[in-house]
Amino acid sequence: MTMHGKGGMTAHDPELNDLVQQARVARERAYAPYSKFKVGAALESSSGEVYTGCNVENASYGATICAERGAVMRAVAEGRKDFRRIVVVTDAEPPAQPCALCLQVLAEFCGADFEIISVNLQGGTEKTSLGALLPRPFNGIP
Ligand code: THU
């Protein structure tokens, strides 16, 4: 299933609103002195737990960890490997999508139907799926 959609905040979906709020709080904790671009993520497991992440930059730029991957690492460390959706909050218009590196990391655990919900500070929202953004993830050496 592929979902594409644009819209404002989702007053009719309180659980999604809660995820968005948690991602916004995580974004405030981002360590982004080099790019100044803060990202917050909230990853929901299939059993309903939420793991947040923010980008953590480094003076050696390539050592930077994105918000989405930070959230995945936390979840796996807590024993979760099945996920429903992720909310990514940025101050970007249109709302930013996860980078390809993060999509590949998500694809290790999530199928094509995994929901990716990008939200900006104005409440602009775009919903899509892992399968839409990364239709052919690398699946390992044959
Ligand atoms: N960033 C993320 O946190 N997630 C992404 O999917 C793309 C980019 C961060 C990395 C860096 O700290 C800043 O955004 C600018 O690239």
PDB file of C-alpha atoms and ligand atoms in Angstrom:
ATOM      1  CA  MET A   1       0.000   0.000   0.000  1.00  0.00           C
ATOM      2  CA  THR A   2       1.335   3.384  -0.923  1.00  0.00           C
ATOM      3  CA  MET A   3      -0.023   6.466   0.724  1.00  0.00           C
ATOM      4  CA  HIS A   4       0.530   9.916  -0.549  1.00  0.00           C
ATOM      5  CA  GLY A   5      -1.161  12.847   1.009  1.00  0.00           C
ATOM      6  CA  LYS A   6      -0.772  16.395   2.053  1.00  0.00           C
ATOM      7  CA  GLY A   7      -2.660  18.078   4.781  1.00  0.00           C
ATOM      8  CA  GLY A   8      -2.654  19.990   7.968  1.00  0.00           C
ATOM      9  CA  MET A   9      -2.610  18.658  11.502  1.00  0.00           C
ATOM     10  CA  THR A  10      -4.665  15.634  12.283  1.00  0.00           C
ATOM     11  CA  ALA A  11      -7.126  16.601  14.987  1.00  0.00           C
ATOM     12  CA  HIS A  12      -9.039  13.389  14.264  1.00  0.00           C
ATOM     13  CA  ASP A  13      -5.998  11.211  15.003  1.00  0.00           C
ATOM     14  CA  PRO A  14      -4.925  11.842  18.609  1.00  0.00           C
ATOM     15  CA  GLU A  15      -2.330   9.052  18.548  1.00  0.00           C
ATOM     16  CA  LEU A  16      -0.638  10.632  15.556  1.00  0.00           C
ATOM     17  CA  ASN A  17      -0.794  14.021  17.239  1.00  0.00           C
ATOM     18  CA  ASP A  18       0.993  12.522  20.222  1.00  0.00           C
ATOM     19  CA  LEU A  19       3.731  11.108  17.997  1.00  0.00           C
ATOM     20  CA  VAL A  20       4.127  14.492  16.324  1.00  0.00           C
ATOM     21  CA  GLN A  21       4.418  16.174  19.704  1.00  0.00           C
ATOM     22  CA  GLN A  22       7.082  13.711  20.838  1.00  0.00           C
ATOM     23  CA  ALA A  23       9.041  14.256  17.623  1.00  0.00           C
ATOM     24  CA  ARG A  24       8.818  18.035  18.113  1.00  0.00           C
ATOM     25  CA  VAL A  25      10.226  17.725  21.634  1.00  0.00           C
ATOM     26  CA  ALA A  26      13.037  15.478  20.367  1.00  0.00           C
ATOM     27  CA  ARG A  27      13.792  18.006  17.617  1.00  0.00           C
ATOM     28  CA  GLU A  28      14.381  20.675  20.239  1.00  0.00           C
ATOM     29  CA  ARG A  29      17.112  18.457  21.671  1.00  0.00           C
ATOM     30  CA  ALA A  30      18.917  18.131  18.340  1.00  0.00           C
ATOM     31  CA  TYR A  31      22.630  18.876  18.410  1.00  0.00           C
ATOM     32  CA  ALA A  32      23.102  20.666  15.097  1.00  0.00           C
ATOM     33  CA  PRO A  33      25.671  23.452  15.562  1.00  0.00           C
ATOM     34  CA  TYR A  34      27.082  22.979  12.039  1.00  0.00           C
ATOM     35  CA  SER A  35      24.025  22.743   9.791  1.00  0.00           C
ATOM     36  CA  LYS A  36      21.600  24.460  12.209  1.00  0.00           C
ATOM     37  CA  PHE A  37      19.008  22.081  10.753  1.00  0.00           C
ATOM     38  CA  LYS A  38      17.215  20.340  13.594  1.00  0.00           C
ATOM     39  CA  VAL A  39      15.397  17.063  13.053  1.00  0.00           C
ATOM     40  CA  GLY A  40      13.210  15.110  15.472  1.00  0.00           C
ATOM     41  CA  ALA A  41      11.806  11.632  14.976  1.00  0.00           C
ATOM     42  CA  ALA A  42       9.285   9.477  16.808  1.00  0.00           C
ATOM     43  CA  LEU A  43       9.260   5.791  15.867  1.00  0.00           C
ATOM     44  CA  GLU A  44       6.226   3.742  16.911  1.00  0.00           C
ATOM     45  CA  SER A  45       6.624   0.008  17.463  1.00  0.00           C
ATOM     46  CA  SER A  46       3.971  -2.513  16.480  1.00  0.00           C
ATOM     47  CA  SER A  47       3.104  -2.862  20.157  1.00  0.00           C
ATOM     48  CA  GLY A  48       2.724   0.908  20.592  1.00  0.00           C
ATOM     49  CA  GLU A  49       5.931   1.996  22.305  1.00  0.00           C
ATOM     50  CA  VAL A  50       7.520   5.187  21.032  1.00  0.00           C
ATOM     51  CA  TYR A  51      11.250   5.779  20.563  1.00  0.00           C
ATOM     52  CA  THR A  52      12.437   9.280  19.798  1.00  0.00           C
ATOM     53  CA  GLY A  53      15.600  10.495  18.140  1.00  0.00           C
ATOM     54  CA  CYS A  54      17.270  13.728  17.121  1.00  0.00           C
ATOM     55  CA  ASN A  55      20.199  14.459  14.856  1.00  0.00           C
ATOM     56  CA  VAL A  56      23.553  14.560  16.615  1.00  0.00           C
ATOM     57  CA  GLU A  57      26.225  16.278  14.551  1.00  0.00           C
ATOM     58  CA  ASN A  58      29.985  16.051  14.876  1.00  0.00           C
ATOM     59  CA  ALA A  59      32.945  18.275  14.058  1.00  0.00           C
ATOM     60  CA  SER A  60      33.907  15.467  11.698  1.00  0.00           C
ATOM     61  CA  TYR A  61      30.714  15.941   9.697  1.00  0.00           C
ATOM     62  CA  GLY A  62      30.483  12.372   8.416  1.00  0.00           C
ATOM     63  CA  ALA A  63      30.152  11.095  11.986  1.00  0.00           C
ATOM     64  CA  THR A  64      26.741  12.796  12.244  1.00  0.00           C
ATOM     65  CA  ILE A  65      23.815  10.547  13.134  1.00  0.00           C
ATOM     66  CA  CYS A  66      20.378  11.410  11.747  1.00  0.00           C
ATOM     67  CA  ALA A  67      17.300  11.588  13.961  1.00  0.00           C
ATOM     68  CA  GLU A  68      15.634   8.596  12.331  1.00  0.00           C
ATOM     69  CA  ARG A  69      18.614   6.299  12.785  1.00  0.00           C
ATOM     70  CA  GLY A  70      18.991   7.458  16.358  1.00  0.00           C
ATOM     71  CA  ALA A  71      15.408   6.406  17.015  1.00  0.00           C
ATOM     72  CA  VAL A  72      15.954   2.995  15.402  1.00  0.00           C
ATOM     73  CA  MET A  73      19.080   2.371  17.496  1.00  0.00           C
ATOM     74  CA  ARG A  74      17.224   3.197  20.686  1.00  0.00           C
ATOM     75  CA  ALA A  75      14.315   0.938  19.801  1.00  0.00           C
ATOM     76  CA  VAL A  76      16.498  -2.026  18.884  1.00  0.00           C
ATOM     77  CA  ALA A  77      18.516  -1.583  22.066  1.00  0.00           C
ATOM     78  CA  GLU A  78      15.227  -1.807  23.970  1.00  0.00           C
ATOM     79  CA  GLY A  79      14.307  -5.034  22.194  1.00  0.00           C
ATOM     80  CA  ARG A  80      11.902  -3.734  19.515  1.00  0.00           C
ATOM     81  CA  LYS A  81      12.293  -4.737  15.907  1.00  0.00           C
ATOM     82  CA  ASP A  82       8.734  -4.396  14.536  1.00  0.00           C
ATOM     83  CA  PHE A  83       7.491  -0.950  13.665  1.00  0.00           C
ATOM     84  CA  ARG A  84       4.336   0.739  12.407  1.00  0.00           C
ATOM     85  CA  ARG A  85       5.317   4.243  11.489  1.00  0.00           C
ATOM     86  CA  ILE A  86       7.712   7.108  12.029  1.00  0.00           C
ATOM     87  CA  VAL A  87       7.058  10.827  12.332  1.00  0.00           C
ATOM     88  CA  VAL A  88       9.833  13.190  11.245  1.00  0.00           C
ATOM     89  CA  VAL A  89       9.640  16.854  12.256  1.00  0.00           C
ATOM     90  CA  THR A  90      11.720  19.579  10.597  1.00  0.00           C
ATOM     91  CA  ASP A  91      11.469  23.272   9.867  1.00  0.00           C
ATOM     92  CA  ALA A  92      11.320  22.673   6.129  1.00  0.00           C
ATOM     93  CA  GLU A  93       8.805  23.425   3.424  1.00  0.00           C
ATOM     94  CA  PRO A  94       7.837  20.987   2.083  1.00  0.00           C
ATOM     95  CA  PRO A  95       8.347  18.769   5.169  1.00  0.00           C
ATOM     96  CA  ALA A  96      11.632  16.822   4.838  1.00  0.00           C
ATOM     97  CA  GLN A  97      11.724  13.122   4.054  1.00  0.00           C
ATOM     98  CA  PRO A  98      14.249  10.736   5.630  1.00  0.00           C
ATOM     99  CA  CYS A  99      17.573  10.521   3.783  1.00  0.00           C
ATOM    100  CA  ALA A 100      18.441   7.408   1.788  1.00  0.00           C
ATOM    101  CA  LEU A 101      20.780   6.117   4.492  1.00  0.00           C
ATOM    102  CA  CYS A 102      17.955   6.247   7.037  1.00  0.00           C
ATOM    103  CA  LEU A 103      15.550   4.603   4.591  1.00  0.00           C
ATOM    104  CA  GLN A 104      17.975   1.719   4.144  1.00  0.00           C
ATOM    105  CA  VAL A 105      18.286   1.334   7.926  1.00  0.00           C
ATOM    106  CA  LEU A 106      14.487   1.388   8.291  1.00  0.00           C
ATOM    107  CA  ALA A 107      14.240  -1.233   5.510  1.00  0.00           C
ATOM    108  CA  GLU A 108      16.281  -3.628   7.651  1.00  0.00           C
ATOM    109  CA  PHE A 109      13.288  -3.895   9.980  1.00  0.00           C
ATOM    110  CA  CYS A 110      10.268  -2.496   8.134  1.00  0.00           C
ATOM    111  CA  GLY A 111       8.314  -3.521   5.057  1.00  0.00           C
ATOM    112  CA  ALA A 112       7.043  -1.455   2.157  1.00  0.00           C
ATOM    113  CA  ASP A 113       3.853  -0.519   4.052  1.00  0.00           C
ATOM    114  CA  PHE A 114       5.724   1.150   6.899  1.00  0.00           C
ATOM    115  CA  GLU A 115       4.316   4.682   7.164  1.00  0.00           C
ATOM    116  CA  ILE A 116       6.523   7.746   6.969  1.00  0.00           C
ATOM    117  CA  ILE A 117       4.865  10.948   8.125  1.00  0.00           C
ATOM    118  CA  SER A 118       6.806  14.162   7.573  1.00  0.00           C
ATOM    119  CA  VAL A 119       5.643  17.226   9.470  1.00  0.00           C
ATOM    120  CA  ASN A 120       6.939  20.775   9.625  1.00  0.00           C
ATOM    121  CA  LEU A 121       6.617  23.416  12.310  1.00  0.00           C
ATOM    122  CA  GLN A 122       3.615  24.942  10.557  1.00  0.00           C
ATOM    123  CA  GLY A 123       1.825  21.597  10.791  1.00  0.00           C
ATOM    124  CA  GLY A 124       2.218  20.827   7.091  1.00  0.00           C
ATOM    125  CA  THR A 125       2.060  17.044   6.790  1.00  0.00           C
ATOM    126  CA  GLU A 126       3.026  14.582   4.077  1.00  0.00           C
ATOM    127  CA  LYS A 127       2.322  10.884   4.439  1.00  0.00           C
ATOM    128  CA  THR A 128       4.080   8.287   2.381  1.00  0.00           C
ATOM    129  CA  SER A 129       5.514   4.801   2.790  1.00  0.00           C
ATOM    130  CA  LEU A 130       8.905   3.143   2.889  1.00  0.00           C
ATOM    131  CA  GLY A 131       8.027   1.288  -0.302  1.00  0.00           C
ATOM    132  CA  ALA A 132       7.311   4.556  -2.090  1.00  0.00           C
ATOM    133  CA  LEU A 133      10.553   6.238  -1.013  1.00  0.00           C
ATOM    134  CA  LEU A 134      12.837   3.194  -1.274  1.00  0.00           C
ATOM    135  CA  PRO A 135      11.192   0.642  -3.578  1.00  0.00           C
ATOM    136  CA  ARG A 136      14.287  -1.558  -3.901  1.00  0.00           C
ATOM    137  CA  PRO A 137      16.322  -1.596  -0.706  1.00  0.00           C
ATOM    138  CA  PHE A 138      19.564  -3.515  -0.658  1.00  0.00           C
ATOM    139  CA  ASN A 139      18.700  -6.892   0.818  1.00  0.00           C
ATOM    140  CA  GLY A 140      22.124  -8.399   1.326  1.00  0.00           C
ATOM    141  CA  ILE A 141      24.667 -10.341  -0.663  1.00  0.00           C
ATOM    142  CA  PRO A 142      23.013 -13.178  -2.637  1.00  0.00           C
TER     143      PRO A 142
HETATM  144  N1  THU B   1      19.292  14.780   8.963  1.00  0.00           N
HETATM  145  C1  THU B   1      18.498  13.968   9.709  1.00  0.00           C
HETATM  146  O1  THU B   1      18.544  13.999  10.939  1.00  0.00           O
HETATM  147  N2  THU B   1      17.658  13.118   9.066  1.00  0.00           N
HETATM  148  C2  THU B   1      17.596  12.967   7.710  1.00  0.00           C
HETATM  149  O2  THU B   1      16.891  12.116   7.223  1.00  0.00           O
HETATM  150  C3  THU B   1      18.360  13.874   6.850  1.00  0.00           C
HETATM  151  C4  THU B   1      19.291  14.799   7.526  1.00  0.00           C
HETATM  152  C5  THU B   1      20.214  15.688   9.657  1.00  0.00           C
HETATM  153  C6  THU B   1      21.661  15.376   9.476  1.00  0.00           C
HETATM  154  C7  THU B   1      22.306  16.718   9.700  1.00  0.00           C
HETATM  155  O3  THU B   1      22.519  16.903  11.083  1.00  0.00           O
HETATM  156  C8  THU B   1      21.267  17.723   9.237  1.00  0.00           C
HETATM  157  O4  THU B   1      20.036  16.998   9.168  1.00  0.00           O
HETATM  158  C9  THU B   1      21.552  18.344   7.887  1.00  0.00           C
HETATM  159  O5  THU B   1      21.809  17.395   6.942  1.00  0.00           O
END
